[in-house]
Short mmCIF file of C-alpha atoms in Angstrom, two decimals:
data_model
loop_
_atom_site.label_atom_id
_atom_site.label_comp_id
_atom_site.label_asym_id
_atom_site.label_seq_id
_atom_site.Cartn_x
_atom_site.Cartn_y
_atom_site.Cartn_z
CA MET O 1 13.63 -3.22 26.92
CA THR O 2 15.57 -0.41 25.18
CA ALA O 3 14.28 3.36 25.68
CA THR O 4 12.10 5.09 22.76
CA LEU O 5 12.75 8.82 22.42
CA PRO O 6 9.44 10.56 22.58
CA ALA O 7 7.76 11.86 19.93
CA SER O 8 9.03 15.39 20.29
CA ALA O 9 12.42 14.42 21.09
CA GLU O 10 15.17 15.15 18.11
CA ALA O 11 18.04 12.86 17.69
CA PRO O 12 21.39 14.13 18.70
CA ALA O 13 22.84 17.32 17.34
CA ARG O 14 25.97 15.15 16.16
CA PRO O 15 27.07 13.52 12.80
CA ALA O 16 25.54 10.23 12.21
CA HIS O 17 29.51 8.76 12.23
CA ARG O 18 30.16 10.27 16.09
CA ASP O 19 26.78 8.90 17.22
CA GLY O 20 27.05 5.84 19.44
CA ASN O 21 23.26 5.02 18.44
CA VAL O 22 23.74 5.17 14.62
CA LEU O 23 26.98 3.51 15.23
CA ARG O 24 25.72 0.47 17.02
CA TRP O 25 22.92 0.35 13.83
CA LEU O 26 26.19 -0.01 11.81
CA GLY O 27 27.75 -2.51 13.46
CA ALA O 28 24.69 -4.98 13.63
CA TYR O 29 24.15 -4.46 10.14
CA SER O 30 27.51 -4.79 9.31
CA ALA O 31 27.81 -7.98 11.07
CA SER O 32 24.79 -9.48 9.44
CA THR O 33 26.01 -8.55 6.16
CA VAL O 34 29.00 -10.24 6.68
CA GLY O 35 27.65 -13.36 8.07
CA ASP O 36 25.05 -13.48 4.52
CA SER O 37 28.54 -13.35 2.75
CA VAL O 38 29.63 -16.40 4.56
CA TYR O 39 26.35 -18.07 4.91
CA TYR O 40 25.95 -18.16 0.58
CA MET O 41 29.88 -19.17 -0.01
CA ALA O 42 28.87 -22.35 2.73
CA LEU O 43 25.71 -22.92 0.99
CA ALA O 44 27.65 -22.50 -2.73
CA TRP O 45 30.37 -25.00 -1.51
CA ALA O 46 27.89 -27.37 0.34
CA ALA O 47 25.61 -27.35 -2.78
CA ALA O 48 28.67 -28.39 -5.31
CA ARG O 49 30.03 -31.22 -3.28
CA SER O 50 26.10 -32.64 -3.00
CA GLY O 51 24.91 -32.61 -6.18
CA SER O 52 25.38 -31.76 -9.96
CA ALA O 53 26.14 -28.65 -11.52
CA SER O 54 22.27 -27.95 -12.67
CA GLN O 55 21.24 -28.79 -8.45
CA THR O 56 23.95 -26.27 -7.37
CA GLY O 57 22.25 -23.81 -9.70
CA LEU O 58 19.18 -24.96 -7.96
CA VAL O 59 20.20 -24.23 -4.65
CA LEU O 60 21.84 -21.13 -5.47
CA ALA O 61 18.38 -19.69 -7.21
CA VAL O 62 15.45 -21.22 -4.71
CA GLY O 63 15.99 -18.90 -2.21
CA SER O 64 15.05 -15.71 -4.36
CA ILE O 65 11.30 -17.52 -4.70
CA PRO O 66 10.12 -16.41 -1.14
CA ARG O 67 12.08 -13.18 -0.86
CA ALA O 68 9.95 -12.18 -4.31
CA VAL O 69 7.07 -13.66 -2.98
CA LEU O 70 7.28 -12.54 0.44
CA LEU O 71 8.53 -8.64 0.06
CA LEU O 72 6.03 -7.03 -0.23
CA GLY O 73 4.60 -8.60 3.20
CA GLY O 74 7.43 -7.98 4.61
CA GLY O 75 7.19 -4.04 4.23
CA VAL O 76 3.40 -4.36 5.89
CA LEU O 77 4.99 -6.06 9.19
CA ALA O 78 7.61 -3.94 9.42
CA ASP O 79 4.97 -1.14 9.21
CA ARG O 80 2.64 -3.01 11.60
CA PHE O 81 5.42 -3.85 14.42
CA GLY O 82 8.00 -1.55 14.04
CA PRO O 83 10.76 -2.16 12.24
CA ARG O 84 13.18 -3.42 14.83
CA ARG O 85 10.84 -6.06 15.92
CA VAL O 86 10.72 -7.25 12.73
CA VAL O 87 14.76 -7.09 12.23
CA VAL O 88 15.31 -8.70 15.63
CA ALA O 89 12.92 -11.41 14.52
CA SER O 90 14.06 -12.10 11.17
CA ASP O 91 17.64 -11.94 12.31
CA THR O 92 17.01 -14.35 15.14
CA ALA O 93 15.26 -17.19 12.84
CA ARG O 94 18.26 -16.77 10.42
CA CYS O 95 20.58 -17.40 13.39
CA LEU O 96 19.01 -20.24 14.39
CA VAL O 97 18.52 -21.94 11.22
CA ILE O 98 22.08 -21.60 10.23
CA LEU O 99 23.44 -22.39 13.56
CA GLY O 100 20.83 -25.79 13.67
CA LEU O 101 22.16 -26.86 10.01
CA ALA O 102 25.58 -26.68 11.33
CA GLY O 103 24.68 -28.85 14.17
CA VAL O 104 22.71 -31.10 11.65
CA LEU O 105 26.20 -31.68 9.67
CA LEU O 106 27.71 -32.85 12.09
CA LEU O 107 26.34 -35.68 12.02
CA THR O 108 25.12 -36.22 8.28
CA SER O 109 26.36 -35.32 4.93
CA PRO O 110 24.70 -32.36 3.41
CA THR O 111 21.83 -33.37 0.69
CA VAL O 112 20.39 -30.81 -1.81
CA TRP O 113 17.32 -31.13 -0.71
CA MET O 114 18.23 -30.23 2.77
CA LEU O 115 20.07 -27.21 1.21
CA ILE O 116 17.17 -26.45 -0.82
CA ALA O 117 15.46 -26.30 2.33
CA VAL O 118 17.39 -24.24 4.08
CA ALA O 119 17.68 -21.76 0.84
CA LEU O 120 13.72 -21.14 1.17
CA VAL O 121 13.64 -20.73 5.07
CA PHE O 122 16.85 -18.28 4.56
CA GLY O 123 15.08 -16.40 1.48
CA ALA O 124 11.60 -16.38 3.52
CA ALA O 125 13.41 -14.76 6.45
CA ASP O 126 15.11 -12.01 4.24
CA ALA O 127 12.17 -10.88 2.97
CA LEU O 128 11.41 -9.84 6.42
CA PHE O 129 14.76 -8.46 7.19
CA LEU O 130 15.50 -6.42 3.64
CA PRO O 131 12.18 -4.24 4.04
CA ALA O 132 12.55 -3.72 8.06
CA VAL O 133 16.48 -2.79 7.74
CA GLY O 134 15.56 -0.43 5.29
CA ALA O 135 13.23 1.21 7.05
CA LEU O 136 15.14 1.65 10.24
CA PRO O 137 17.44 4.78 9.83
CA PRO O 138 14.64 7.32 10.18
CA ARG O 139 13.90 5.75 13.51
CA ILE O 140 17.27 5.93 14.77
CA THR O 141 19.09 9.29 13.50
CA ALA O 142 17.56 13.15 12.32
CA ALA O 143 16.38 13.56 8.58
CA SER O 144 19.21 15.68 8.33
CA GLN O 145 21.83 12.72 9.04
CA LEU O 146 19.98 10.35 6.62
CA ALA O 147 22.27 10.77 3.12
CA ARG O 148 25.25 10.05 5.70
CA VAL O 149 23.94 7.09 7.23
CA GLN O 150 23.41 5.92 3.57
CA GLY O 151 26.65 6.46 2.64
CA MET O 152 27.64 4.74 5.90
CA ARG O 153 25.99 1.71 5.20
CA GLY O 154 27.27 1.68 1.54
CA LEU O 155 30.79 1.37 3.15
CA ALA O 156 29.71 -1.36 5.34
CA THR O 157 27.99 -3.23 2.52
CA ARG O 158 31.16 -3.01 0.68
CA THR O 159 33.54 -4.43 3.47
CA ALA O 160 31.25 -7.15 3.84
CA THR O 161 31.85 -7.97 0.15
CA VAL O 162 35.42 -7.86 0.84
CA VAL O 163 35.78 -9.37 3.88
CA GLY O 164 32.95 -12.23 3.84
CA ALA O 165 33.76 -13.65 0.82
CA PRO O 166 37.45 -14.88 1.80
CA LEU O 167 36.14 -15.26 5.58
CA GLY O 168 33.56 -17.78 4.08
CA GLY O 169 36.48 -19.19 1.80
CA VAL O 170 38.78 -19.91 4.91
CA ALA O 171 36.17 -21.59 7.27
CA VAL O 172 35.58 -23.99 4.69
CA ALA O 173 38.93 -24.95 4.27
CA LEU O 174 39.75 -25.21 7.90
CA GLY O 175 36.16 -26.85 8.98
CA GLY O 176 34.15 -27.55 5.87
CA PRO O 177 30.76 -26.50 5.42
CA VAL O 178 29.92 -26.88 9.44
CA LEU O 179 32.59 -24.15 10.22
CA ALA O 180 31.19 -22.14 7.59
CA PHE O 181 27.88 -22.24 8.49
CA ALA O 182 28.49 -21.94 11.85
CA ALA O 183 30.72 -18.61 11.43
CA ALA O 184 27.79 -17.27 9.81
CA GLY O 185 25.24 -17.90 12.63
CA VAL O 186 27.61 -16.75 15.12
CA LEU O 187 27.61 -13.08 12.66
CA PHE O 188 23.89 -13.57 13.29
CA ALA O 189 24.20 -13.75 16.53
CA ALA O 190 26.62 -10.87 17.37
CA ALA O 191 24.23 -8.52 15.86
CA LEU O 192 21.16 -8.96 18.17
CA PRO O 193 22.46 -7.35 21.27
CA LEU O 194 23.56 -4.33 19.07
CA LEU O 195 19.85 -4.61 17.73
CA LEU O 196 18.60 -4.46 21.32
CA THR O 197 20.33 -1.68 22.50
CA VAL O 198 19.55 0.82 19.80
CA ARG O 199 17.83 3.78 21.12
CA MET O 200 14.43 4.32 18.51
CA ARG O 201 12.67 8.09 17.74
CA ALA O 202 8.89 7.61 18.10
CA LEU O 203 7.81 9.06 14.84
CA PRO O 204 4.35 10.53 14.55
CA ALA O 205 1.39 8.66 12.62
CA PRO O 206 0.47 10.91 9.37
CA GLU O 207 -2.93 11.93 9.53
CA THR O 208 -3.55 10.28 6.22
CA ALA O 209 -2.75 6.91 6.95
CA ALA O 210 -5.31 4.52 6.71
CA PRO O 211 -6.71 2.66 10.29
CA PRO O 212 -5.37 -0.91 10.65
CA GLY O 213 -6.81 -3.46 8.22
CA THR O 214 -6.32 -6.84 6.46
CA ALA O 215 -2.54 -7.14 5.29
CA TRP O 216 -4.02 -6.66 1.87
CA ARG O 217 -5.54 -3.58 2.39
CA ASP O 218 -2.41 -2.29 3.91
CA LEU O 219 0.06 -3.04 1.29
CA ALA O 220 -2.81 -1.67 -0.58
CA ASP O 221 -2.90 1.38 1.23
CA GLY O 222 0.70 1.67 0.67
CA LEU O 223 0.82 1.29 -2.78
CA ARG O 224 -1.80 4.62 -3.67
CA HIS O 225 0.50 6.31 -0.82
CA ILE O 226 3.55 5.91 -3.48
CA ARG O 227 1.30 6.24 -6.67
CA ARG O 228 -0.22 9.58 -5.13
CA HIS O 229 2.81 11.07 -3.88
CA PRO O 230 4.56 13.72 -5.82
CA LEU O 231 7.96 12.50 -5.34
CA LEU O 232 7.79 9.09 -4.00
CA GLY O 233 6.15 7.58 -7.36
CA PRO O 234 9.01 9.21 -9.45
CA LEU O 235 11.70 7.58 -7.22
CA VAL O 236 9.95 3.84 -7.49
CA LEU O 237 9.88 4.42 -11.30
CA VAL O 238 13.37 5.29 -11.73
CA VAL O 239 14.83 2.62 -9.58
CA ALA O 240 12.67 0.34 -11.18
CA VAL O 241 13.76 1.54 -14.96
CA THR O 242 17.56 1.82 -13.91
CA GLU O 243 17.65 -1.61 -11.98
CA LEU O 244 16.41 -3.46 -15.07
CA GLY O 245 18.78 -1.72 -17.39
CA PHE O 246 21.75 -1.72 -14.47
CA VAL O 247 21.91 -5.53 -13.27
CA GLY O 248 22.04 -7.49 -16.42
CA PRO O 249 25.32 -6.28 -17.76
CA LEU O 250 27.34 -5.76 -14.08
CA ASN O 251 26.40 -9.41 -13.30
CA LEU O 252 25.79 -12.13 -15.89
CA GLY O 253 27.14 -9.53 -18.77
CA LEU O 254 29.93 -8.85 -17.38
CA ILE O 255 30.95 -12.63 -16.98
CA LEU O 256 30.00 -13.16 -20.69
CA LEU O 257 32.13 -9.99 -21.41
CA SER O 258 34.74 -11.15 -19.99
CA ASP O 259 34.82 -14.70 -21.73
CA GLU O 260 34.42 -13.08 -25.22
CA ARG O 261 37.33 -10.69 -24.85
CA GLY O 262 39.74 -13.74 -22.93
CA TRP O 263 40.05 -11.72 -20.09
CA GLY O 264 39.48 -14.69 -17.61
CA ALA O 265 38.63 -14.62 -14.10
CA SER O 266 41.36 -12.70 -12.95
CA GLY O 267 40.47 -10.05 -15.76
CA MET O 268 37.03 -9.90 -14.60
CA GLY O 269 38.03 -9.91 -10.78
CA TRP O 270 39.61 -6.42 -11.59
CA VAL O 271 36.98 -4.97 -13.29
CA VAL O 272 34.71 -6.00 -10.40
CA ALA O 273 37.35 -4.57 -8.00
CA GLY O 274 37.19 -1.22 -10.01
CA PHE O 275 33.49 -1.32 -9.31
CA GLY O 276 33.80 -1.44 -5.73
CA ALA O 277 36.07 0.72 -5.38
CA GLY O 278 33.88 3.29 -7.42
CA ALA O 279 30.76 2.47 -5.16
CA GLY O 280 32.85 3.16 -1.81
CA ALA O 281 34.27 6.11 -2.99
CA SER O 282 30.52 7.50 -3.82
CA ALA O 283 29.61 5.99 0.10
CA LEU O 284 32.51 7.60 1.24
CA LEU O 285 31.53 11.00 -0.06
CA LEU O 286 28.22 10.91 1.42
CA ALA O 287 29.11 9.83 4.70
CA VAL O 288 31.71 12.64 5.41
CA ARG O 289 29.65 15.34 3.38
CA GLY O 290 26.39 14.20 4.94
CA ARG O 291 24.25 16.14 2.12
CA ILE O 292 24.80 16.86 -1.54
CA PRO O 293 22.68 19.85 -2.38
CA ARG O 294 20.09 19.50 -5.28
CA ALA O 295 19.82 15.89 -4.61
CA GLY O 296 17.28 15.09 -6.87
CA LEU O 297 19.03 16.70 -10.29
CA VAL O 298 22.65 15.19 -8.79
CA MET O 299 20.77 11.49 -8.87
CA CYS O 300 19.60 12.18 -12.06
CA LEU O 301 22.57 13.12 -13.48
CA THR O 302 24.91 10.83 -12.02
CA VAL O 303 23.00 7.95 -12.98
CA LEU O 304 22.93 9.17 -16.66
CA ALA O 305 26.71 9.65 -16.36
CA GLY O 306 26.47 5.83 -14.99
CA SER O 307 24.59 4.81 -18.22
CA PHE O 308 26.77 6.06 -20.68
CA ALA O 309 29.87 4.11 -18.99
CA ILE O 310 27.93 1.11 -18.68
CA ALA O 311 27.50 1.50 -22.78
CA ALA O 312 31.82 2.52 -23.07
CA LEU O 313 32.39 -1.02 -21.12
CA ALA O 314 31.70 -3.24 -23.87
CA TYR O 315 34.28 -1.70 -26.23
CA VAL O 316 37.57 -0.86 -23.89
CA PRO O 317 40.07 -2.95 -25.63
CA SER O 318 42.13 -3.77 -22.33
CA VAL O 319 41.27 -4.88 -18.56
CA PRO O 320 43.21 -1.67 -17.11
CA LEU O 321 40.75 0.35 -19.06
CA ALA O 322 37.61 -1.44 -18.43
CA ALA O 323 38.45 -1.80 -14.97
CA THR O 324 38.84 2.06 -14.92
CA VAL O 325 35.37 2.50 -16.63
CA ALA O 326 34.20 0.05 -13.88
CA VAL O 327 35.64 2.75 -10.90
CA LEU O 328 33.35 5.13 -12.95
CA ILE O 329 30.29 3.18 -13.14
CA GLY O 330 30.61 1.90 -9.44
CA LEU O 331 31.25 5.86 -8.20
CA PHE O 332 28.16 7.49 -10.42
CA VAL O 333 25.88 4.54 -9.97
CA GLY O 334 26.56 4.05 -6.44
CA LEU O 335 26.45 7.78 -5.86
CA GLY O 336 22.62 8.34 -7.53
CA GLY O 337 21.43 4.65 -5.44
CA SER O 338 22.36 6.33 -1.96
CA LEU O 339 21.01 9.37 -2.63
CA CYS O 340 18.08 7.81 -4.06
CA GLY O 341 17.77 6.05 -1.07
CA ALA O 342 18.20 9.21 1.09
CA LEU O 343 15.23 10.62 -0.27
CA THR O 344 13.23 8.10 -0.03
CA GLN O 345 13.58 8.18 3.73
CA THR O 346 13.30 11.84 4.00
CA VAL O 347 10.02 12.23 2.21
CA THR O 348 8.12 9.29 3.18
CA ASP O 349 5.50 9.48 5.49
CA PRO O 350 6.49 7.31 8.80
CA ALA O 351 3.67 4.65 9.18
CA TYR O 352 4.52 3.95 5.19
CA LEU O 353 8.05 3.17 5.75
CA GLY O 354 8.76 -0.53 5.60
CA ARG O 355 5.90 -0.67 2.57
CA VAL O 356 7.73 2.19 0.47
CA THR O 357 11.09 0.19 1.34
CA SER O 358 9.57 -3.26 0.43
CA VAL O 359 8.51 -1.60 -3.17
CA SER O 360 11.74 -0.62 -3.78
CA THR O 361 13.95 -3.51 -2.57
CA LEU O 362 11.58 -5.57 -4.97
CA PHE O 363 12.82 -4.10 -7.95
CA THR O 364 16.39 -4.37 -6.76
CA HIS O 365 16.32 -7.67 -4.86
CA ALA O 366 14.50 -9.60 -6.91
CA LEU O 367 12.59 -8.44 -10.15
CA ALA O 368 15.73 -7.14 -11.50
CA PRO O 369 17.74 -10.32 -11.51
CA LEU O 370 14.75 -11.62 -13.73
CA SER O 371 16.93 -10.01 -16.40
CA TYR O 372 19.73 -12.58 -16.31
CA PRO O 373 18.01 -15.05 -18.63
CA VAL O 374 17.09 -11.70 -21.19
CA THR O 375 20.39 -10.71 -20.69
CA GLY O 376 22.01 -14.34 -21.84
CA ALA O 377 19.62 -14.91 -24.73
CA ALA O 378 20.40 -11.02 -26.13
CA VAL O 379 23.87 -11.54 -25.90
CA ALA O 380 23.78 -15.40 -27.59
CA LEU O 381 22.06 -13.45 -30.40
CA TRP O 382 23.47 -10.03 -30.83
CA GLY O 383 26.75 -10.02 -28.59
CA THR O 384 28.13 -8.06 -26.04
CA GLY O 385 28.15 -4.67 -27.48
CA PRO O 386 24.53 -3.99 -28.54
CA VAL O 387 23.24 -5.76 -25.13
CA PHE O 388 25.05 -3.28 -23.11
CA VAL O 389 24.17 -0.21 -25.08
CA ALA O 390 20.41 -1.21 -24.83
CA SER O 391 20.69 -1.66 -20.92
CA ALA O 392 22.93 1.66 -20.61
CA ALA O 393 19.92 3.15 -22.61
CA LEU O 394 17.50 1.68 -20.53
CA CYS O 395 19.64 3.09 -17.79
CA ALA O 396 19.65 6.62 -19.28
CA ALA O 397 15.63 6.38 -19.72
CA GLY O 398 15.53 6.15 -16.17
CA ALA O 399 17.59 8.95 -15.07
CA ALA O 400 16.03 11.38 -18.48
CA THR O 401 12.65 10.53 -16.85
CA GLY O 402 13.64 11.83 -13.15
CA LEU O 403 15.28 15.08 -15.05
CA VAL O 404 11.47 15.59 -16.75
CA LEU O 405 9.56 15.41 -13.34
CA ALA O 406 9.81 18.25 -11.65
CA PRO O 407 9.15 17.25 -8.35
CA LEU O 408 12.52 14.82 -8.28
CA ARG O 409 14.55 17.03 -10.32
CA ARG O 410 13.77 19.87 -7.49
CA ALA O 411 14.10 17.76 -4.64
CA GLU O 412 16.20 18.54 -1.66
CA LEU O 413 17.55 16.66 1.69
CA PRO O 414 16.74 18.27 4.76
CA ARG O 415 19.33 20.72 5.92
#
């Protein structure tokens, strides 16, 4: 059993990037995130070899159902049992399921229904993992280091995207889905000993916390906490509106734009790489600086600037210019998102961290992807230009809402 710091103890004064406790957490998070990328590569390959194109799409989409349905419950569990316990349990479940699938595939060929079952279980484990992993940083470092931790987490996520897909591709090429699923399981397993050695800060329970009740009562209490909080309510509102405007054009919309302009897969790859470079630069900025003055104002202004770049992306005439605009989108929107995460973690009462994280994650990982069908239908009717402008206007509306609301506009990160 690992040590827990007493409630009165302060986290080490050293910056987060020099704190071994934070680095162990970051190593575990990185291994698990790379494992996610390898898993999705293996799942897509196995589905494509086992069924039709529509069945492949079903396999890849079905995991989002338990994620959306159970995500808020995952936040309740993180607050009841502690985020590290939930992260360890969910990561263990993912490891066992994926390694078990690799073992089964040694004996038989994958079927569509087998892959659907695995995707459903994996999505349910994700619903527990995502809010808990988001609630961990305030338990492992001081509040003044949370912005830096958000930057480090962003760098890990970008690195995992760059490393995970090629690693999964190599594993599939060398040993088929069996080796790829086994590699993902090993990466999930590698995260566990690191998580178990992370020291946790025992945060004091707030006086406003409701007594323990049913899961529904705990969830309702968490939603009331967000609604009544002067800063959390505006933050969640901004996240909800901007994500709905951002996700569609930067995922499905970009594919349709590349097809419309004749840029091809390579052109789209350069645009995606530009976005990743910008987002990585914003994460690096936070990781190095550790604190951005007037964080609420900067968050809203950067998202507003990113919304103009989203609108411009549909009208640039060439791939190099599109990639340049994508760098700006990644830089501005990435910085705004990281600041939003840091503000959320610093102002949330400790007893509600899991539930608050689950609500914000619900918009980013579950509800926002529902805009894909709307984006596709709108592009078919009006073309990419008007759709990108409308999406940018939605992002700008979210940023403008934050600028109008004084508690968010004046919000500061701890020193």
